[in-house]
């Protein structure tokens, strides 16, 4: 997963002339591939993989993670959680 994320991010950065200002990376259920402790480490460090050159840059990357894992939820806390369900 990390190699894929780094590759996607590098290709986005390389598109200097036509690079969109917002780069969104969707990661669907990383717990399917990771042990519980690795889930926590992964979600803790995933944003550092896709940091942009400077804080003042207009170019930003956002990471959206879908999960059923309580370990990922515990690591990120509830403030960043957006819940979507069927009505």
mmCIF file of N, CA and C in Angstrom:
data_model
loop_
_atom_site.group_PDB
_atom_site.id
_atom_site.type_symbol
_atom_site.label_atom_id
_atom_site.label_comp_id
_atom_site.label_asym_id
_atom_site.label_seq_id
_atom_site.Cartn_x
_atom_site.Cartn_y
_atom_site.Cartn_z
ATOM 1 N N UNK A 1 0.822 -1.191 0.000
ATOM 2 C CA UNK A 1 0.000 0.000 0.000
ATOM 3 C C UNK A 1 0.864 1.251 0.000
ATOM 4 N N UNK A 2 1.910 1.234 0.786
ATOM 5 C CA UNK A 2 2.771 2.405 0.889
ATOM 6 C C UNK A 2 3.413 2.718 -0.464
ATOM 7 N N UNK A 3 3.857 1.692 -1.168
ATOM 8 C CA UNK A 3 4.474 1.897 -2.481
ATOM 9 C C UNK A 3 3.465 2.506 -3.451
ATOM 10 N N UNK A 4 2.239 2.019 -3.433
ATOM 11 C CA UNK A 4 1.188 2.577 -4.302
ATOM 12 C C UNK A 4 0.919 4.044 -3.968
ATOM 13 N N UNK A 5 0.830 4.354 -2.692
ATOM 14 C CA UNK A 5 0.575 5.736 -2.270
ATOM 15 C C UNK A 5 1.720 6.644 -2.713
ATOM 16 N N UNK A 6 2.952 6.212 -2.492
ATOM 17 C CA UNK A 6 4.099 7.017 -2.904
ATOM 18 C C UNK A 6 4.138 7.208 -4.415
ATOM 19 N N UNK A 7 3.792 6.168 -5.170
ATOM 20 C CA UNK A 7 3.771 6.268 -6.629
ATOM 21 C C UNK A 7 2.695 7.248 -7.095
ATOM 22 N N UNK A 8 1.485 7.133 -6.553
ATOM 23 C CA UNK A 8 0.412 8.062 -6.915
ATOM 24 C C UNK A 8 0.790 9.500 -6.593
ATOM 25 N N UNK A 9 1.369 9.695 -5.433
ATOM 26 C CA UNK A 9 1.744 11.041 -5.013
ATOM 27 C C UNK A 9 2.864 11.605 -5.892
ATOM 28 N N UNK A 10 3.844 10.789 -6.221
ATOM 29 C CA UNK A 10 4.946 11.243 -7.078
ATOM 30 C C UNK A 10 4.443 11.628 -8.466
ATOM 31 N N UNK A 11 3.512 10.840 -9.011
ATOM 32 C CA UNK A 11 2.952 11.177 -10.332
ATOM 33 C C UNK A 11 2.159 12.474 -10.267
ATOM 34 N N UNK A 12 1.431 12.711 -9.176
ATOM 35 C CA UNK A 12 0.674 13.955 -9.019
ATOM 36 C C UNK A 12 1.627 15.155 -8.946
ATOM 37 N N UNK A 13 2.704 15.024 -8.200
ATOM 38 C CA UNK A 13 3.670 16.111 -8.069
ATOM 39 C C UNK A 13 4.370 16.376 -9.402
ATOM 40 N N UNK A 14 4.615 15.334 -10.185
ATOM 41 C CA UNK A 14 5.314 15.489 -11.463
ATOM 42 C C UNK A 14 4.489 16.252 -12.503
ATOM 43 N N UNK A 15 3.195 16.331 -12.328
ATOM 44 C CA UNK A 15 2.326 17.032 -13.276
ATOM 45 C C UNK A 15 2.317 18.529 -13.000
ATOM 46 N N UNK A 16 3.457 19.162 -13.048
ATOM 47 C CA UNK A 16 3.546 20.566 -12.654
ATOM 48 C C UNK A 16 2.659 21.483 -13.481
ATOM 49 N N UNK A 17 2.601 21.292 -14.785
ATOM 50 C CA UNK A 17 1.840 22.202 -15.646
ATOM 51 C C UNK A 17 0.340 22.028 -15.482
ATOM 52 N N UNK A 18 -0.098 20.814 -15.277
ATOM 53 C CA UNK A 18 -1.545 20.559 -15.214
ATOM 54 C C UNK A 18 -1.996 19.952 -13.894
ATOM 55 N N UNK A 19 -1.212 20.119 -12.845
ATOM 56 C CA UNK A 19 -1.527 19.488 -11.565
ATOM 57 C C UNK A 19 -2.749 20.132 -10.921
ATOM 58 N N UNK A 20 -3.772 19.330 -10.600
ATOM 59 C CA UNK A 20 -4.905 19.882 -9.861
ATOM 60 C C UNK A 20 -4.462 20.244 -8.439
ATOM 61 N N UNK A 21 -5.060 21.277 -7.848
ATOM 62 C CA UNK A 21 -4.615 21.714 -6.516
ATOM 63 C C UNK A 21 -4.949 20.732 -5.395
ATOM 64 N N UNK A 22 -5.935 19.876 -5.610
ATOM 65 C CA UNK A 22 -6.325 18.927 -4.570
ATOM 66 C C UNK A 22 -6.115 17.502 -5.065
ATOM 67 N N UNK A 23 -5.397 16.738 -4.280
ATOM 68 C CA UNK A 23 -5.116 15.336 -4.592
ATOM 69 C C UNK A 23 -5.775 14.501 -3.498
ATOM 70 N N UNK A 24 -6.760 13.711 -3.881
ATOM 71 C CA UNK A 24 -7.481 12.891 -2.904
ATOM 72 C C UNK A 24 -7.110 11.437 -3.118
ATOM 73 N N UNK A 25 -6.696 10.786 -2.053
ATOM 74 C CA UNK A 25 -6.352 9.364 -2.091
ATOM 75 C C UNK A 25 -7.363 8.620 -1.238
ATOM 76 N N UNK A 26 -8.053 7.661 -1.841
ATOM 77 C CA UNK A 26 -9.007 6.823 -1.129
ATOM 78 C C UNK A 26 -8.346 5.490 -0.813
ATOM 79 N N UNK A 27 -8.420 5.085 0.447
ATOM 80 C CA UNK A 27 -7.897 3.786 0.875
ATOM 81 C C UNK A 27 -9.060 3.033 1.490
ATOM 82 N N UNK A 28 -9.422 1.946 0.854
ATOM 83 C CA UNK A 28 -10.584 1.193 1.310
ATOM 84 C C UNK A 28 -10.156 0.014 2.169
ATOM 85 N N UNK A 29 -10.589 0.033 3.392
ATOM 86 C CA UNK A 29 -10.402 -1.038 4.371
ATOM 87 C C UNK A 29 -8.977 -1.589 4.430
ATOM 88 N N UNK A 30 -8.025 -0.783 4.884
ATOM 89 C CA UNK A 30 -6.652 -1.291 4.987
ATOM 90 C C UNK A 30 -6.509 -2.442 5.981
ATOM 91 N N UNK A 31 -7.486 -2.584 6.851
ATOM 92 C CA UNK A 31 -7.404 -3.680 7.828
ATOM 93 C C UNK A 31 -7.457 -5.057 7.182
ATOM 94 N N UNK A 32 -7.915 -5.129 5.949
ATOM 95 C CA UNK A 32 -7.959 -6.408 5.240
ATOM 96 C C UNK A 32 -6.551 -6.932 4.961
ATOM 97 N N UNK A 33 -5.552 -6.056 5.020
ATOM 98 C CA UNK A 33 -4.186 -6.452 4.677
ATOM 99 C C UNK A 33 -3.195 -6.279 5.818
ATOM 100 N N UNK A 34 -3.653 -5.756 6.963
ATOM 101 C CA UNK A 34 -2.713 -5.417 8.025
ATOM 102 C C UNK A 34 -3.135 -5.989 9.375
ATOM 103 N N UNK A 35 -2.164 -6.400 10.148
ATOM 104 C CA UNK A 35 -2.375 -6.825 11.527
ATOM 105 C C UNK A 35 -2.806 -5.604 12.351
ATOM 106 N N UNK A 36 -3.458 -5.815 13.461
ATOM 107 C CA UNK A 36 -4.025 -4.724 14.271
ATOM 108 C C UNK A 36 -3.003 -3.641 14.616
ATOM 109 N N UNK A 37 -1.801 -4.042 15.064
ATOM 110 C CA UNK A 37 -0.797 -3.035 15.415
ATOM 111 C C UNK A 37 -0.304 -2.283 14.182
ATOM 112 N N UNK A 38 -0.195 -2.971 13.045
ATOM 113 C CA UNK A 38 0.221 -2.303 11.813
ATOM 114 C C UNK A 38 -0.849 -1.358 11.304
ATOM 115 N N UNK A 39 -2.111 -1.650 11.576
ATOM 116 C CA UNK A 39 -3.178 -0.726 11.201
ATOM 117 C C UNK A 39 -2.975 0.616 11.884
ATOM 118 N N UNK A 40 -2.647 0.576 13.160
ATOM 119 C CA UNK A 40 -2.433 1.809 13.917
ATOM 120 C C UNK A 40 -1.211 2.566 13.405
ATOM 121 N N UNK A 41 -0.130 1.864 13.148
ATOM 122 C CA UNK A 41 1.078 2.509 12.641
ATOM 123 C C UNK A 41 0.813 3.095 11.251
ATOM 124 N N UNK A 42 0.129 2.351 10.408
ATOM 125 C CA UNK A 42 -0.159 2.814 9.050
ATOM 126 C C UNK A 42 -0.976 4.093 9.071
ATOM 127 N N UNK A 43 -2.074 4.093 9.787
ATOM 128 C CA UNK A 43 -2.942 5.274 9.792
ATOM 129 C C UNK A 43 -2.264 6.451 10.493
ATOM 130 N N UNK A 44 -1.388 6.185 11.427
ATOM 131 C CA UNK A 44 -0.655 7.253 12.108
ATOM 132 C C UNK A 44 0.332 7.938 11.160
ATOM 133 N N UNK A 45 0.916 7.179 10.243
ATOM 134 C CA UNK A 45 1.979 7.702 9.394
ATOM 135 C C UNK A 45 1.579 7.981 7.949
ATOM 136 N N UNK A 46 0.378 7.620 7.547
ATOM 137 C CA UNK A 46 0.006 7.748 6.140
ATOM 138 C C UNK A 46 0.052 9.197 5.657
ATOM 139 N N UNK A 47 -0.310 10.151 6.477
ATOM 140 C CA UNK A 47 -0.288 11.547 6.042
ATOM 141 C C UNK A 47 1.135 12.071 5.847
ATOM 142 N N UNK A 48 2.079 11.546 6.598
ATOM 143 C CA UNK A 48 3.460 11.994 6.412
ATOM 144 C C UNK A 48 4.029 11.511 5.081
ATOM 145 N N UNK A 49 3.449 10.468 4.503
ATOM 146 C CA UNK A 49 3.900 9.981 3.202
ATOM 147 C C UNK A 49 3.576 10.953 2.077
ATOM 148 N N UNK A 50 2.516 11.722 2.235
ATOM 149 C CA UNK A 50 2.018 12.554 1.143
ATOM 150 C C UNK A 50 2.101 14.043 1.453
ATOM 151 N N UNK A 51 3.046 14.426 2.281
ATOM 152 C CA UNK A 51 3.197 15.843 2.589
ATOM 153 C C UNK A 51 3.633 16.600 1.343
ATOM 154 N N UNK A 52 3.108 17.815 1.185
ATOM 155 C CA UNK A 52 3.467 18.672 0.066
ATOM 156 C C UNK A 52 4.641 19.541 0.495
ATOM 157 N N UNK A 53 5.338 20.104 -0.503
ATOM 158 C CA UNK A 53 6.581 20.833 -0.266
ATOM 159 C C UNK A 53 6.547 21.781 0.924
ATOM 160 N N UNK A 54 5.519 22.623 1.015
ATOM 161 C CA UNK A 54 5.468 23.597 2.104
ATOM 162 C C UNK A 54 4.041 23.756 2.604
ATOM 163 N N UNK A 55 3.919 24.239 3.807
ATOM 164 C CA UNK A 55 2.601 24.459 4.406
ATOM 165 C C UNK A 55 1.798 25.512 3.652
ATOM 166 N N UNK A 56 2.488 26.510 3.063
ATOM 167 C CA UNK A 56 1.816 27.606 2.386
ATOM 168 C C UNK A 56 1.406 27.253 0.955
ATOM 169 N N UNK A 57 1.725 26.076 0.522
ATOM 170 C CA UNK A 57 1.424 25.654 -0.846
ATOM 171 C C UNK A 57 -0.081 25.568 -1.073
ATOM 172 N N UNK A 58 -0.506 25.904 -2.279
ATOM 173 C CA UNK A 58 -1.926 25.771 -2.623
ATOM 174 C C UNK A 58 -2.262 24.319 -2.957
ATOM 175 N N UNK A 59 -1.251 23.493 -3.131
ATOM 176 C CA UNK A 59 -1.451 22.084 -3.451
ATOM 177 C C UNK A 59 -1.540 21.273 -2.165
ATOM 178 N N UNK A 60 -2.610 20.508 -2.026
ATOM 179 C CA UNK A 60 -2.830 19.718 -0.819
ATOM 180 C C UNK A 60 -3.264 18.303 -1.178
ATOM 181 N N UNK A 61 -2.938 17.375 -0.323
ATOM 182 C CA UNK A 61 -3.379 15.995 -0.471
ATOM 183 C C UNK A 61 -4.266 15.650 0.707
ATOM 184 N N UNK A 62 -5.380 14.999 0.424
ATOM 185 C CA UNK A 62 -6.264 14.506 1.470
ATOM 186 C C UNK A 62 -6.356 12.990 1.332
ATOM 187 N N UNK A 63 -6.430 12.327 2.467
ATOM 188 C CA UNK A 63 -6.538 10.872 2.483
ATOM 189 C C UNK A 63 -7.873 10.505 3.108
ATOM 190 N N UNK A 64 -8.639 9.689 2.389
ATOM 191 C CA UNK A 64 -9.924 9.192 2.878
ATOM 192 C C UNK A 64 -9.761 7.692 3.099
ATOM 193 N N UNK A 65 -10.021 7.248 4.328
ATOM 194 C CA UNK A 65 -9.881 5.832 4.675
ATOM 195 C C UNK A 65 -11.250 5.308 5.088
ATOM 196 N N UNK A 66 -11.710 4.263 4.395
ATOM 197 C CA UNK A 66 -12.929 3.576 4.833
ATOM 198 C C UNK A 66 -12.485 2.375 5.657
ATOM 199 N N UNK A 67 -13.182 2.143 6.767
ATOM 200 C CA UNK A 67 -12.728 1.079 7.658
ATOM 201 C C UNK A 67 -13.855 0.564 8.539
ATOM 202 N N UNK A 68 -13.664 -0.649 9.004
ATOM 203 C CA UNK A 68 -14.491 -1.241 10.054
ATOM 204 C C UNK A 68 -13.632 -1.494 11.291
ATOM 205 N N UNK A 69 -12.389 -1.042 11.244
ATOM 206 C CA UNK A 69 -11.416 -1.378 12.274
ATOM 207 C C UNK A 69 -11.498 -0.454 13.482
ATOM 208 N N UNK A 70 -11.714 -1.001 14.668
ATOM 209 C CA UNK A 70 -11.676 -0.175 15.878
ATOM 210 C C UNK A 70 -10.249 0.308 16.173
ATOM 211 N N UNK A 71 -9.240 -0.405 15.682
ATOM 212 C CA UNK A 71 -7.851 -0.009 15.926
ATOM 213 C C UNK A 71 -7.520 1.285 15.184
ATOM 214 N N UNK A 72 -7.978 1.403 13.950
ATOM 215 C CA UNK A 72 -7.757 2.631 13.179
ATOM 216 C C UNK A 72 -8.545 3.770 13.801
ATOM 217 N N UNK A 73 -9.764 3.505 14.176
ATOM 218 C CA UNK A 73 -10.601 4.526 14.806
ATOM 219 C C UNK A 73 -9.972 5.013 16.112
ATOM 220 N N UNK A 74 -9.480 4.080 16.911
ATOM 221 C CA UNK A 74 -8.841 4.441 18.172
ATOM 222 C C UNK A 74 -7.616 5.328 17.934
ATOM 223 N N UNK A 75 -6.836 4.996 16.922
ATOM 224 C CA UNK A 75 -5.603 5.739 16.647
ATOM 225 C C UNK A 75 -5.880 7.166 16.175
ATOM 226 N N UNK A 76 -6.889 7.360 15.338
ATOM 227 C CA UNK A 76 -7.170 8.687 14.786
ATOM 228 C C UNK A 76 -8.090 9.514 15.670
ATOM 229 N N UNK A 77 -8.840 8.886 16.531
ATOM 230 C CA UNK A 77 -9.762 9.628 17.386
ATOM 231 C C UNK A 77 -11.076 9.913 16.668
ATOM 232 N N UNK A 78 -12.036 10.434 17.407
ATOM 233 C CA UNK A 78 -13.378 10.628 16.867
ATOM 234 C C UNK A 78 -13.578 11.958 16.141
ATOM 235 N N UNK A 79 -12.718 12.945 16.366
ATOM 236 C CA UNK A 79 -12.930 14.257 15.734
ATOM 237 C C UNK A 79 -12.831 14.194 14.217
ATOM 238 N N UNK A 80 -12.048 13.312 13.674
ATOM 239 C CA UNK A 80 -11.858 13.236 12.232
ATOM 240 C C UNK A 80 -12.804 12.239 11.557
ATOM 241 N N UNK A 81 -13.678 11.620 12.313
ATOM 242 C CA UNK A 81 -14.563 10.598 11.765
ATOM 243 C C UNK A 81 -15.808 11.238 11.160
ATOM 244 N N UNK A 82 -16.148 10.792 9.969
ATOM 245 C CA UNK A 82 -17.401 11.171 9.325
ATOM 246 C C UNK A 82 -18.164 9.869 9.099
ATOM 247 N N UNK A 83 -19.342 9.789 9.663
ATOM 248 C CA UNK A 83 -20.127 8.559 9.586
ATOM 249 C C UNK A 83 -21.187 8.730 8.513
ATOM 250 N N UNK A 84 -21.266 7.755 7.629
ATOM 251 C CA UNK A 84 -22.295 7.739 6.588
ATOM 252 C C UNK A 84 -23.014 6.399 6.691
ATOM 253 N N UNK A 85 -24.325 6.455 6.797
ATOM 254 C CA UNK A 85 -25.109 5.225 6.897
ATOM 255 C C UNK A 85 -26.377 5.320 6.058
ATOM 256 N N UNK A 86 -27.028 4.204 5.926
ATOM 257 C CA UNK A 86 -28.298 4.165 5.189
ATOM 258 C C UNK A 86 -29.413 4.668 6.095
ATOM 259 N N UNK A 87 -30.305 5.413 5.487
ATOM 260 C CA UNK A 87 -31.449 5.937 6.254
ATOM 261 C C UNK A 87 -32.613 4.981 6.200
#
